[in-house]
Short mmCIF file of C-alpha atoms and ligand atoms in Angstrom, two decimals:
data_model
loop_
_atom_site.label_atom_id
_atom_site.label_comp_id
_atom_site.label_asym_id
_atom_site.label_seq_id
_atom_site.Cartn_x
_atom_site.Cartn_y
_atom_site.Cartn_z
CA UNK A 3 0.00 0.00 0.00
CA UNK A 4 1.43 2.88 -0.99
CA UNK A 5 1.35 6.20 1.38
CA UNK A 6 1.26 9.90 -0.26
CA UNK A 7 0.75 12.82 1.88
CA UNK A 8 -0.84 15.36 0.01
CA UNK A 9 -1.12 18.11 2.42
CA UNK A 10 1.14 19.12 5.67
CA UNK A 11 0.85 22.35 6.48
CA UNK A 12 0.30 22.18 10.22
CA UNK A 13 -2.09 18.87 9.77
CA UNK A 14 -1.71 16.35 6.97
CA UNK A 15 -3.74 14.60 4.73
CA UNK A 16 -2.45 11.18 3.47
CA UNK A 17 -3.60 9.77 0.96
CA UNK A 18 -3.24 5.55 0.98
CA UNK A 19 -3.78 3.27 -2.47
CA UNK A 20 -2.33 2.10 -5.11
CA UNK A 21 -1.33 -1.07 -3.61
CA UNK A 22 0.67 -3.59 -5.33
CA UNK A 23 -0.15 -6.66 -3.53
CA UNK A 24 -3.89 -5.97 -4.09
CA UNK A 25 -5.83 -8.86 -5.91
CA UNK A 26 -6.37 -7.90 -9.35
CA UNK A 27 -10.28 -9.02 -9.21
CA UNK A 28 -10.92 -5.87 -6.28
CA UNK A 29 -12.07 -2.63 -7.42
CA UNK A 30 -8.67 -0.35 -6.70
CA UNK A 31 -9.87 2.31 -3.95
CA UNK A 32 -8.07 5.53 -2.75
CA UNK A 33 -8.38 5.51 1.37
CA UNK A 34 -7.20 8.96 3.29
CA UNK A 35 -6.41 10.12 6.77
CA UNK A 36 -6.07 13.20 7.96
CA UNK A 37 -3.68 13.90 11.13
CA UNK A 38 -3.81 16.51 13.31
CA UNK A 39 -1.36 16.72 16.40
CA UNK A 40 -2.44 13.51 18.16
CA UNK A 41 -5.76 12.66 16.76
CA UNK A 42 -6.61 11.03 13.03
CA UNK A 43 -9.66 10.63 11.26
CA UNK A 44 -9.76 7.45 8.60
CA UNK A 45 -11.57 8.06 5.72
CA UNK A 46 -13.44 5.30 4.18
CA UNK A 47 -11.27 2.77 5.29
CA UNK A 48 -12.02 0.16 2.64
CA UNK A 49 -12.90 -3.74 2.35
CA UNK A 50 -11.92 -6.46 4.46
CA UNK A 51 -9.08 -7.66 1.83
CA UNK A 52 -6.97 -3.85 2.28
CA UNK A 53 -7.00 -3.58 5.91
CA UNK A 54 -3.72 -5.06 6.69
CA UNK A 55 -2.13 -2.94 3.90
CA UNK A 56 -4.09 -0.30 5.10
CA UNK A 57 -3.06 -0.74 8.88
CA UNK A 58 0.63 -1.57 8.57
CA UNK A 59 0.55 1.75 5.98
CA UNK A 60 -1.38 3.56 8.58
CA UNK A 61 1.47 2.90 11.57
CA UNK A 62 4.06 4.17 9.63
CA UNK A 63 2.02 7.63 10.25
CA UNK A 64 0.25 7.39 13.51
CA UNK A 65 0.04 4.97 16.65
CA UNK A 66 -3.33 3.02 17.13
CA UNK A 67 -4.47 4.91 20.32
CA UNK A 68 -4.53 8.13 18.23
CA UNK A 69 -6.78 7.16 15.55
CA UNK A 70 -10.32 8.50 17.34
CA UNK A 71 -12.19 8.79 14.68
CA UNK A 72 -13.68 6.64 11.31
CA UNK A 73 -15.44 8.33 8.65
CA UNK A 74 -17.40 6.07 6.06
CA UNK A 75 -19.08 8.14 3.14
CA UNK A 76 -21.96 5.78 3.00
CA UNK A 77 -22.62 1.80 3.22
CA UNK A 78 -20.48 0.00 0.40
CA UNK A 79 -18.28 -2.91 0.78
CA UNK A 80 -15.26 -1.36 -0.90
CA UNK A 81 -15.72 1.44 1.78
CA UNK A 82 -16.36 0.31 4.93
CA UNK A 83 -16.54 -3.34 5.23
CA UNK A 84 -12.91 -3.82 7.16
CA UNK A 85 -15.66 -3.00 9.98
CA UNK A 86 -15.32 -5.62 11.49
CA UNK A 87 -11.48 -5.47 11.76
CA UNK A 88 -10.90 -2.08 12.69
CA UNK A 89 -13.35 -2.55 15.35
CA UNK A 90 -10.79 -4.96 17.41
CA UNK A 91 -8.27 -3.06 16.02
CA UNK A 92 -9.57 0.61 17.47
CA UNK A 93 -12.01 -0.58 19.82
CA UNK A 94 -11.86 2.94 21.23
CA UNK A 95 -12.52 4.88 17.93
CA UNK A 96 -16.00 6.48 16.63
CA UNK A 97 -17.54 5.84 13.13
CA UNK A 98 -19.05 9.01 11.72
CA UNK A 99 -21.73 7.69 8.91
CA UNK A 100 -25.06 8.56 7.58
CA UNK A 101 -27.42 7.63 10.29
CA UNK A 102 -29.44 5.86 7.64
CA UNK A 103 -27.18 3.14 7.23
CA UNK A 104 -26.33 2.61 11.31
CA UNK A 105 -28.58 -0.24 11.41
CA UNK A 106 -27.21 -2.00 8.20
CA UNK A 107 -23.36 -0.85 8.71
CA UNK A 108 -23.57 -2.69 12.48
CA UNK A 109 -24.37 -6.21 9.69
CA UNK A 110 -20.48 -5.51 9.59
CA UNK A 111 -19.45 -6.81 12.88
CA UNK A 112 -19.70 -3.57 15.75
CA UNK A 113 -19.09 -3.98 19.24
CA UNK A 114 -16.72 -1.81 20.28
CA UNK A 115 -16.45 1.57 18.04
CA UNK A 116 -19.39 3.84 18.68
CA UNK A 117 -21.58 4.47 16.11
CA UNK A 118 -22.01 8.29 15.35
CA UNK A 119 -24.94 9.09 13.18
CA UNK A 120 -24.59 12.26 10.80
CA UNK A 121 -27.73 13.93 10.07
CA UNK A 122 -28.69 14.54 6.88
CA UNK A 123 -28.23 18.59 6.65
CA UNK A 124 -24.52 17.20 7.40
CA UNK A 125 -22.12 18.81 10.55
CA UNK A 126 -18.90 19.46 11.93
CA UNK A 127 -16.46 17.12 13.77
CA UNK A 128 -13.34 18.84 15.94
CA UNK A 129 -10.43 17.27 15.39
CA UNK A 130 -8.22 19.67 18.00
CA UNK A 131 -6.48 21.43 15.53
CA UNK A 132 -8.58 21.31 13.11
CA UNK A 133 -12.66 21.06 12.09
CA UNK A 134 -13.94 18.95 9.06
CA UNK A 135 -16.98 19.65 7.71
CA UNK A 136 -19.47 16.26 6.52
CA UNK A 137 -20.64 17.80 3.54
CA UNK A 138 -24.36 16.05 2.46
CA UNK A 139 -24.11 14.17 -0.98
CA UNK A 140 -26.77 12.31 -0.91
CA UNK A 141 -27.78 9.60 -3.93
CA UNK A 142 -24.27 10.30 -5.18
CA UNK A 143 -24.51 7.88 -5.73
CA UNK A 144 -25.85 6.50 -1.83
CA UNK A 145 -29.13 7.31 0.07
CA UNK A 146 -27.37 8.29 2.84
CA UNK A 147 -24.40 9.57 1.47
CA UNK A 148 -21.38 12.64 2.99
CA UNK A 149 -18.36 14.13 1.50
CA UNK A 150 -15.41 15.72 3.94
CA UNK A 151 -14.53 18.76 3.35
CA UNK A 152 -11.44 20.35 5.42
CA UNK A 153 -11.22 24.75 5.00
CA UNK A 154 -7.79 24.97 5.89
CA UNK A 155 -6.41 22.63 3.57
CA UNK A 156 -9.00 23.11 1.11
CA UNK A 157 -9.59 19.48 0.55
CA UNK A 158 -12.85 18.00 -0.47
CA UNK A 159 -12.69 14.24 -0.10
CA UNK A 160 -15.58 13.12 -2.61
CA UNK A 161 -16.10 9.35 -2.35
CA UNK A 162 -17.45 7.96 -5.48
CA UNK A 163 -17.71 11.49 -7.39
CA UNK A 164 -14.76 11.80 -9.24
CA UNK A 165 -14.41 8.77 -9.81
CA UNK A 166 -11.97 6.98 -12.61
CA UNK A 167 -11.44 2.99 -13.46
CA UNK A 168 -7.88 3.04 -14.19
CA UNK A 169 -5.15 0.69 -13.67
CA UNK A 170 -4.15 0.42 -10.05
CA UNK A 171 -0.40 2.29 -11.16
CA UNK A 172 -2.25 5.10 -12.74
CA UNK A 173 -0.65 8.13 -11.61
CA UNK A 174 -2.06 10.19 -8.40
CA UNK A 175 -3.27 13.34 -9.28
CA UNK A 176 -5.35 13.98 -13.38
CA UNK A 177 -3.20 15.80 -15.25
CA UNK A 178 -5.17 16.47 -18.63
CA UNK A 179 -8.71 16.39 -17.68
CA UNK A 180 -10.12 15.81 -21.17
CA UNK A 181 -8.08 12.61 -21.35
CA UNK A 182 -9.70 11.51 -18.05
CA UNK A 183 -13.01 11.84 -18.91
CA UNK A 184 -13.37 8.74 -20.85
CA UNK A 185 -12.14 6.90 -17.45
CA UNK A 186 -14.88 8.66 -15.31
CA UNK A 187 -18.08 9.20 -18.05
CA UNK A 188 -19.77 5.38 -17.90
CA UNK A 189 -18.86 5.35 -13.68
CA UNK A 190 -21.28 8.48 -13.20
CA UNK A 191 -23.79 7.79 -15.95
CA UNK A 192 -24.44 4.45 -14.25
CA UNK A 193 -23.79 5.09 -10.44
CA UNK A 194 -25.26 8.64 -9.77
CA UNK A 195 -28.81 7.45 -10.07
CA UNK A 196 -30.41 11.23 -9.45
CA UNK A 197 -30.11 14.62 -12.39
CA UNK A 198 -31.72 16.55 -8.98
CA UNK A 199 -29.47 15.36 -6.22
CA UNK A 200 -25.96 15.87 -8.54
CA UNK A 201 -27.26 19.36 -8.83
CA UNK A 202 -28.12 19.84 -5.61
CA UNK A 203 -24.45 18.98 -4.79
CA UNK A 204 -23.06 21.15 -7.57
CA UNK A 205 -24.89 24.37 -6.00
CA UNK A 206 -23.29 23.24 -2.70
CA UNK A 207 -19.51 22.85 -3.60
CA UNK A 208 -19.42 25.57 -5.44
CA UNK A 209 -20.04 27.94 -2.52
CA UNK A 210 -16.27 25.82 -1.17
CA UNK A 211 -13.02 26.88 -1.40
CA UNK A 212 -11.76 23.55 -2.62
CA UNK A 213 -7.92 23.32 -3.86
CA UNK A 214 -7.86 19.38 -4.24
CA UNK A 215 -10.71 17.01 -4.67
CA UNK A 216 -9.76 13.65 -3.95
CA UNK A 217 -12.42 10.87 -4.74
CA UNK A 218 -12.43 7.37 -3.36
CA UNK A 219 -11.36 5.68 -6.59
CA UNK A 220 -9.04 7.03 -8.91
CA UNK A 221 -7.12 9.93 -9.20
CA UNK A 222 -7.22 13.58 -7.08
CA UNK A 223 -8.13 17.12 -8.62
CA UNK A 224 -6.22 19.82 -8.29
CA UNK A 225 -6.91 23.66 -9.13
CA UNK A 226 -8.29 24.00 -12.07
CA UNK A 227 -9.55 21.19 -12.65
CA UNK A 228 -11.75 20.86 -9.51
CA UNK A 229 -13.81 23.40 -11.22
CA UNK A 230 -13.53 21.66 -14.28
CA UNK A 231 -15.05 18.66 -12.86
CA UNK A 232 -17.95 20.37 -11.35
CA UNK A 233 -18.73 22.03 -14.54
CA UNK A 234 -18.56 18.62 -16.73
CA UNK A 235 -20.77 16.56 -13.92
CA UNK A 236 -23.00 19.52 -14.14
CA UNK A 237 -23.69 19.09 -17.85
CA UNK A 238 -23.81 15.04 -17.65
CA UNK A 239 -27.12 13.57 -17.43
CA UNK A 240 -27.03 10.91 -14.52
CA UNK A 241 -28.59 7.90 -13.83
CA UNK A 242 -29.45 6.95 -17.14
CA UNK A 243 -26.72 4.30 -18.44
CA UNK A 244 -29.02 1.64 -18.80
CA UNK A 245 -28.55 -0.67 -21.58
CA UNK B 24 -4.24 -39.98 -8.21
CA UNK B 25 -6.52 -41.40 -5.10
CA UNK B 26 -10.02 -41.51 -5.44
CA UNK B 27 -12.42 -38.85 -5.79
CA UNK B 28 -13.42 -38.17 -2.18
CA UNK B 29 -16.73 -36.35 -1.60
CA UNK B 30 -16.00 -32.24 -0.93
CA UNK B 31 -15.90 -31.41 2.96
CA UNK B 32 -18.76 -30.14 4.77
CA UNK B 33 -18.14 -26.54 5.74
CA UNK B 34 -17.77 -26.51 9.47
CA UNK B 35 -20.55 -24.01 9.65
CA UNK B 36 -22.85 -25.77 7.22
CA UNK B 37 -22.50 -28.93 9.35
CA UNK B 38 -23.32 -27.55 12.48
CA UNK B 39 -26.51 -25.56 10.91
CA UNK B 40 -27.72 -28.75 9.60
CA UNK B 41 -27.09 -30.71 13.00
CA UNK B 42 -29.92 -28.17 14.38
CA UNK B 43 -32.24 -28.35 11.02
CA UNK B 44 -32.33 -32.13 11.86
CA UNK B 45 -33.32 -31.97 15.27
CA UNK B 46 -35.81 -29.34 14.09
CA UNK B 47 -37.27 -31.57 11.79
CA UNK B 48 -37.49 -34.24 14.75
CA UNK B 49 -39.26 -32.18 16.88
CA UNK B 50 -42.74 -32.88 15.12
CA UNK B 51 -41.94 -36.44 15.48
CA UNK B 52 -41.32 -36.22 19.30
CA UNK B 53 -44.25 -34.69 19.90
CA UNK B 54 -46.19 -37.05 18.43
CA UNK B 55 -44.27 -39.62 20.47
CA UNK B 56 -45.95 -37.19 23.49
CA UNK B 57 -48.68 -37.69 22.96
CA UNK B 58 -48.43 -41.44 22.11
CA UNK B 59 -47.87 -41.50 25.81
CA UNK B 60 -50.54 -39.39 27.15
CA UNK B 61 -53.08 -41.72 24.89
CA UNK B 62 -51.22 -44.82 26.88
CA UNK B 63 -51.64 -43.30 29.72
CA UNK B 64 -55.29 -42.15 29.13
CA UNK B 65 -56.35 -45.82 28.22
CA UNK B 66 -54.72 -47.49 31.14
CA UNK B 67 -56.56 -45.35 32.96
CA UNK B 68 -59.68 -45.76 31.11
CA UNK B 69 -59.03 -49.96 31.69
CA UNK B 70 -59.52 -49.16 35.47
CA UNK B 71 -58.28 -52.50 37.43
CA UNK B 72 -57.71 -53.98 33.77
CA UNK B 73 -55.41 -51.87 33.36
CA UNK B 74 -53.12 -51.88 36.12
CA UNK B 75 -50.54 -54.15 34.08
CA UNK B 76 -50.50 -51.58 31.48
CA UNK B 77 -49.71 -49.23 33.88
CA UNK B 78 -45.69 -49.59 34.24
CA UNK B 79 -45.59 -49.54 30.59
CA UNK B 80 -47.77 -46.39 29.91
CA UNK B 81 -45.86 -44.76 32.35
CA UNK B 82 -42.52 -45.44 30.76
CA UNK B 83 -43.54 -44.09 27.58
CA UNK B 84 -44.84 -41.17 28.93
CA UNK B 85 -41.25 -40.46 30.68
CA UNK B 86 -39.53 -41.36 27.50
CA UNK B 87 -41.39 -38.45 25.42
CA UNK B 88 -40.59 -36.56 27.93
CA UNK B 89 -36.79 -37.08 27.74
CA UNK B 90 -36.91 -37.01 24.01
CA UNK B 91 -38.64 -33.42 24.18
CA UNK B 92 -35.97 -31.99 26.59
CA UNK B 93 -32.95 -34.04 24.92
CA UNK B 94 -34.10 -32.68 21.44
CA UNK B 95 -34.32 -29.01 22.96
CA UNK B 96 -30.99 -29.09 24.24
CA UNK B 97 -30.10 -30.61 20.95
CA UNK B 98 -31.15 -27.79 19.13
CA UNK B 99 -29.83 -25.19 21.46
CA UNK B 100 -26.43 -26.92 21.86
CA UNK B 101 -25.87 -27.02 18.03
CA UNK B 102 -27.37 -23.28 17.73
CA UNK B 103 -24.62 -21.92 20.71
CA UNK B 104 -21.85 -24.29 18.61
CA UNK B 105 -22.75 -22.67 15.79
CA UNK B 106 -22.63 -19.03 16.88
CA UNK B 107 -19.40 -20.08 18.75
CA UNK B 108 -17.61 -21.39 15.71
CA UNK B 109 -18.70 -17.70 13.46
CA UNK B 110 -16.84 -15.79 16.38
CA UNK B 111 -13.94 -18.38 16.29
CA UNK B 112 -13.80 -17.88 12.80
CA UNK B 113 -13.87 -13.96 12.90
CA UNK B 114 -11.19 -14.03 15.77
CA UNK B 115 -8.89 -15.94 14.10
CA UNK B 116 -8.94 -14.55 10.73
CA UNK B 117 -8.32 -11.07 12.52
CA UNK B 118 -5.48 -12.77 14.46
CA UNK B 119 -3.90 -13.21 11.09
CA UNK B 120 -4.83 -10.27 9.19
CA UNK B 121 -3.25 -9.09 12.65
CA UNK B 122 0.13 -10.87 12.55
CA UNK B 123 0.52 -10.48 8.84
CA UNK B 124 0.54 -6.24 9.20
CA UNK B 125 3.49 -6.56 12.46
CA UNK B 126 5.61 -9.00 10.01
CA UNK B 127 5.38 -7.05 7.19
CA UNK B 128 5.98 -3.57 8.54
CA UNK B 129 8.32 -4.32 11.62
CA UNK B 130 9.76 -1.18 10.42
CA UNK B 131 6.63 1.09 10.78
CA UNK B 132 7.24 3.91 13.96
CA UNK B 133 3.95 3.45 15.45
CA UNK B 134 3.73 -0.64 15.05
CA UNK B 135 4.67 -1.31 18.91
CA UNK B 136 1.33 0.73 19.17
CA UNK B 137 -0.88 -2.50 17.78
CA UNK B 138 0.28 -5.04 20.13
CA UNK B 139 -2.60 -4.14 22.81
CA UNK B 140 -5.11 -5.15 20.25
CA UNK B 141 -3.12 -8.22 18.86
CA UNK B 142 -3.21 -9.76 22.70
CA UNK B 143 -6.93 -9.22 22.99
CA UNK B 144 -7.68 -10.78 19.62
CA UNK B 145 -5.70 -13.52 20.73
CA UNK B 146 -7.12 -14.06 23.85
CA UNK B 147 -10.60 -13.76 22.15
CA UNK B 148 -9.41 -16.56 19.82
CA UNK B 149 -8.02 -18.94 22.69
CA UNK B 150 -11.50 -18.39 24.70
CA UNK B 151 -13.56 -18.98 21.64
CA UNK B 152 -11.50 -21.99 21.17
CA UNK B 153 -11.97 -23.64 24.31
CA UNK B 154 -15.37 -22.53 24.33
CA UNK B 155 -15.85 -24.45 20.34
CA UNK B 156 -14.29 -27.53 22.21
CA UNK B 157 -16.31 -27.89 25.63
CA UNK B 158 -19.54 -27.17 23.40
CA UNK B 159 -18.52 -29.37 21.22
CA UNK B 160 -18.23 -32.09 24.12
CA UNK B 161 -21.82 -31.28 25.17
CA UNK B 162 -23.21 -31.74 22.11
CA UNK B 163 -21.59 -35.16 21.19
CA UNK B 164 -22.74 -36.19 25.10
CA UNK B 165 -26.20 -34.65 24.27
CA UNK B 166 -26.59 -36.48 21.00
CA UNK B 167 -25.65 -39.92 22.45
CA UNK B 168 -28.12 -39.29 25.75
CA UNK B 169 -30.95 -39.12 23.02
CA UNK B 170 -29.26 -42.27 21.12
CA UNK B 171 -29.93 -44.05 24.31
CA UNK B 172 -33.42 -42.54 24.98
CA UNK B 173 -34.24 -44.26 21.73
CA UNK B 174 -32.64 -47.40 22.26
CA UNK B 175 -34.83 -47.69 25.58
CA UNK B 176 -37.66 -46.27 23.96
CA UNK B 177 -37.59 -49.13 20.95
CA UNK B 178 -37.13 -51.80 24.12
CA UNK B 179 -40.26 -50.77 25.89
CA UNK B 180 -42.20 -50.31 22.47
CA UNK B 181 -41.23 -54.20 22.00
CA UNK B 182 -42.03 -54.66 25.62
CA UNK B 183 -45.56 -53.04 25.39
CA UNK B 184 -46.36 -55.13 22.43
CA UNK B 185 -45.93 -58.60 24.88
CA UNK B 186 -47.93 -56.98 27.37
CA UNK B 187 -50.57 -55.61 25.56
CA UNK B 188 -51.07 -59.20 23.92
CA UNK B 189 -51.92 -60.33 27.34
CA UNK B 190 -54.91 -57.89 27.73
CA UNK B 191 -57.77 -58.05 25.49
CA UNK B 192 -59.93 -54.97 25.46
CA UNK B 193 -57.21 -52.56 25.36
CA UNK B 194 -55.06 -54.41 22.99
CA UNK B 195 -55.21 -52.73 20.03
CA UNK B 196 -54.92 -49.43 21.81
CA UNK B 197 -51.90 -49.92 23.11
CA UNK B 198 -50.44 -51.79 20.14
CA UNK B 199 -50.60 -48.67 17.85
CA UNK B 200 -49.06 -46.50 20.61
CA UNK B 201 -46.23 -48.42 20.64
CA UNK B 202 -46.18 -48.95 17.17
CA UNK B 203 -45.87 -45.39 17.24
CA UNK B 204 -43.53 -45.20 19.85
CA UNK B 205 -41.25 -47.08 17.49
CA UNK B 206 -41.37 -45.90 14.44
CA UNK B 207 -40.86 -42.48 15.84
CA UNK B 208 -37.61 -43.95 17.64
CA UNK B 209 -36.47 -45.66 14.46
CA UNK B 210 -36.63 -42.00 12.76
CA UNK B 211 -35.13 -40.21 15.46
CA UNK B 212 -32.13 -42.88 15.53
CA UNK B 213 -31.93 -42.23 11.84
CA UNK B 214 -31.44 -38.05 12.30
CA UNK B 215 -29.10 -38.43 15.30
CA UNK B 216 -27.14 -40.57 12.90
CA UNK B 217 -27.17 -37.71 10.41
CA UNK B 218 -26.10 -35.52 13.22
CA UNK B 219 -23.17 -37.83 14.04
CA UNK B 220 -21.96 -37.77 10.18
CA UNK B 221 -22.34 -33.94 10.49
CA UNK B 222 -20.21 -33.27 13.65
CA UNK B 223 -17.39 -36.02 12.11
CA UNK B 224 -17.43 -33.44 9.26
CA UNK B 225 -17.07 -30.23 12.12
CA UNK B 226 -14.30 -32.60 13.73
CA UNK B 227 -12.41 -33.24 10.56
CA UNK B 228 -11.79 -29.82 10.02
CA UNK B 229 -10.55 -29.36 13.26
FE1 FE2 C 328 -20.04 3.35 -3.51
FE1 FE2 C 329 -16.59 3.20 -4.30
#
């Protein structure tokens, strides 16, 4: 698993993916943490077959006891269903989800992380030094669906928008976004099920100050093409990629 | 090249189908019940006639009894070993997704920091262990309690039938009930068997 930290500037993000030993038949997924002083919030940690990648990646950064806090973006295997795992890993830790899915997430295997419903309007967690901000994204392409977005380092983490199906050495960040659209187009026609709720979420990032967006599969955003991004989903009609 | 041998029975599959046989005896015990209240109803019904009945109707009686407890903690024996043997399997599989993440990254700062965790999955696995094994025990001393429930219960059905050949009025009563009686013990015989092939297949993976 490889390690990246795309922001340090008082706090880090880190991005974790592109791993190597990962069986070819898995979807490739990006997982992040951000670390702040002595507390770290996982984002979607991923399935059961990249947590011990993920951990032994994850202890090169921070120690066990200071990883309080989970966030899953919604219910998905690829995104959350380690559950079981982590939970004897960081008995200690909270999971911050959509409170829609509490009941099916616990299917996982939960007995010791608490489970910490988000409501739907979205809110803030505190990390100490710095506050995230659970960002509603609902039907994109989950029910109960939330992004993370972080103000001071301008990071949006965007689950499965922004998505790409590339080859698991495909380089981190898109360089020329018309060549990536090809890789992204048939992932949001067929995922994002709703033309109302992508909009919705347009008119809310765009009031953001977002400097990287960095989606759970794929590759990350950066300036320009963040905005690029929002304008082409904007323009694609959803939820219609039905044979 | 041996022979083809028949695929293993997954653990958990064999101890899901020990309970789904008792289950399906259940009925059958029942009916063995209330074999014995009838017996009991028509010795009582033969008045002084029947007071040579009476050791006999009474020992069926107590046998459906037995069976209907015995098959209970059957049932519940094989539904604990089952939930046992998930958590056995979820401890152990973190235990190694565990161990695999300390020998591949002994040189990661924080990876003294795991170790806390590593001991209590461990000790989770031991306990669920040793719990597997003394259920386990239980269940192969439940299953051969009932074995011998039948066993007596086919003896007194034989029994009944010399007995009731003595009487006359009551005769044919009786005879069904214990015909009953032991064609309801043949069939129970025939799923603890079943059960027995099913916790050899638990065993052999063990
Ligand atoms: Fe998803
Ligand atoms: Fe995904």
């Amino acid at each position: 698993m490889k390690a990246t930290t795309i922001y340090d500037k008082g706090h880090q993000w880190i991005m974790f993916g592109r791993d190597p030993e990962k069986p070819e038949s898995i979807i490739d997924t990006n997982q992040y943490m951000i670390v702040a002083g002595n507390r770290a919030l996982l984002m979607d940690p991923g399935g059961i077959e990249v947590f011990a990648p993920m951990l032994g990646a994850i202890l090169h950064h921070a120690k066990v006891d200071e990883i309080t806090d989970i966030f899953a973006s919604h219910q998905d295997p690829d995104i959350i269903s380690s559950l079981g795992l982590w939970d004897q890993a960081l008995p200690h830790a909270k999971l911050h989800s959509p409170w829609l899915w509490e009941g099916f997430l616990r299917h996982f295997g939960m007995n010791n992380i608490e489970y910490v419903g988000i409501p739907d309007e979205g809110n803030e967690l505190n990390l100490g030094e710095v506050d995230v901000r659970f960002i509603p994204a609902h039907y994109l392409h989950s029910s109960g669906n939330f992004h993370v977005y972080d103000p001071k380092a301008k990071i949006l983490m965007s689950g499965d928008v922004g998505a790409a199906l590339e080859a698991s050495e495909a380089p981190l960040f898109v360089e020329d976004f018309d060549e990536h659209i090809p890789k992204m187009e048939m992932f949001h026609k067929r995922w994002m099920p709703s033309n109302r709720a992508k909009n919705d979420w347009v008119k809310r990032v765009r009031t953001l100050d977002i400097e990287y967006m960095a989606p759970q599969h794929g590759r990350i955003f950066k300036g320009e093409n963040v905005a690029r991004f929002i304008d082409w989903f904007e323009a694609l009609e959803v939820g219609v990629a039905i044979p | 090249m041996g022979a083809p041998t028949e695929p293993v029975e997954d653990k958990l599959v064999a101890l899901a189908s020990i309970a789904a046989e008792l289950h399906s005896v259940m009925g059958v015990v029942w009916s063995v019940s209330l074999a014995g209240k009838n017996a009991k109803v028509i010795s009582a019904q033969a008045g002084d006639k029947g007071l040579g009945f009476r050791p006999i109707t009474e020992s069926i009686d107590e046998i459906s009894q037995q069976a209907i407890r015995g098959v209970d903690d059957i049932s519940s024996e094989a539904l604990r070993l089952s939930k046992i043997a998930v958590h056995e399997q979820r401890s152990i599989d973190a235990y190694q997704r565990f161990n695999s993440v300390i020998k591949k990254n002994v040189d990661a700062k924080y990876i003294k920091t795991i170790l806390p965790a590593v001991n209590k999955v461990e000790q989770s696995m031991r306990a669920s262990i040793s719990e597997f094994k003394k259920s386990m025990n239980n269940l192969t001393l439940l299953l051969e309690t009932m074995d011998q429930c039948m066993l007596t219960a086919r003896a007194v059905a034989s029994v009944s039938r010399i007995v009731t050949s003595s009487g006359q009025e009551y005769r044919d009563k009786l005879t069904v009930v214990s015909n009953d009686l032991d064609k309801a013990a043949r069939y129970i015989k025939q799923r603890l068997l079943n059960s027995y092939r099913h916790l050899n297949n638990v065993n052999a993976q063990r």
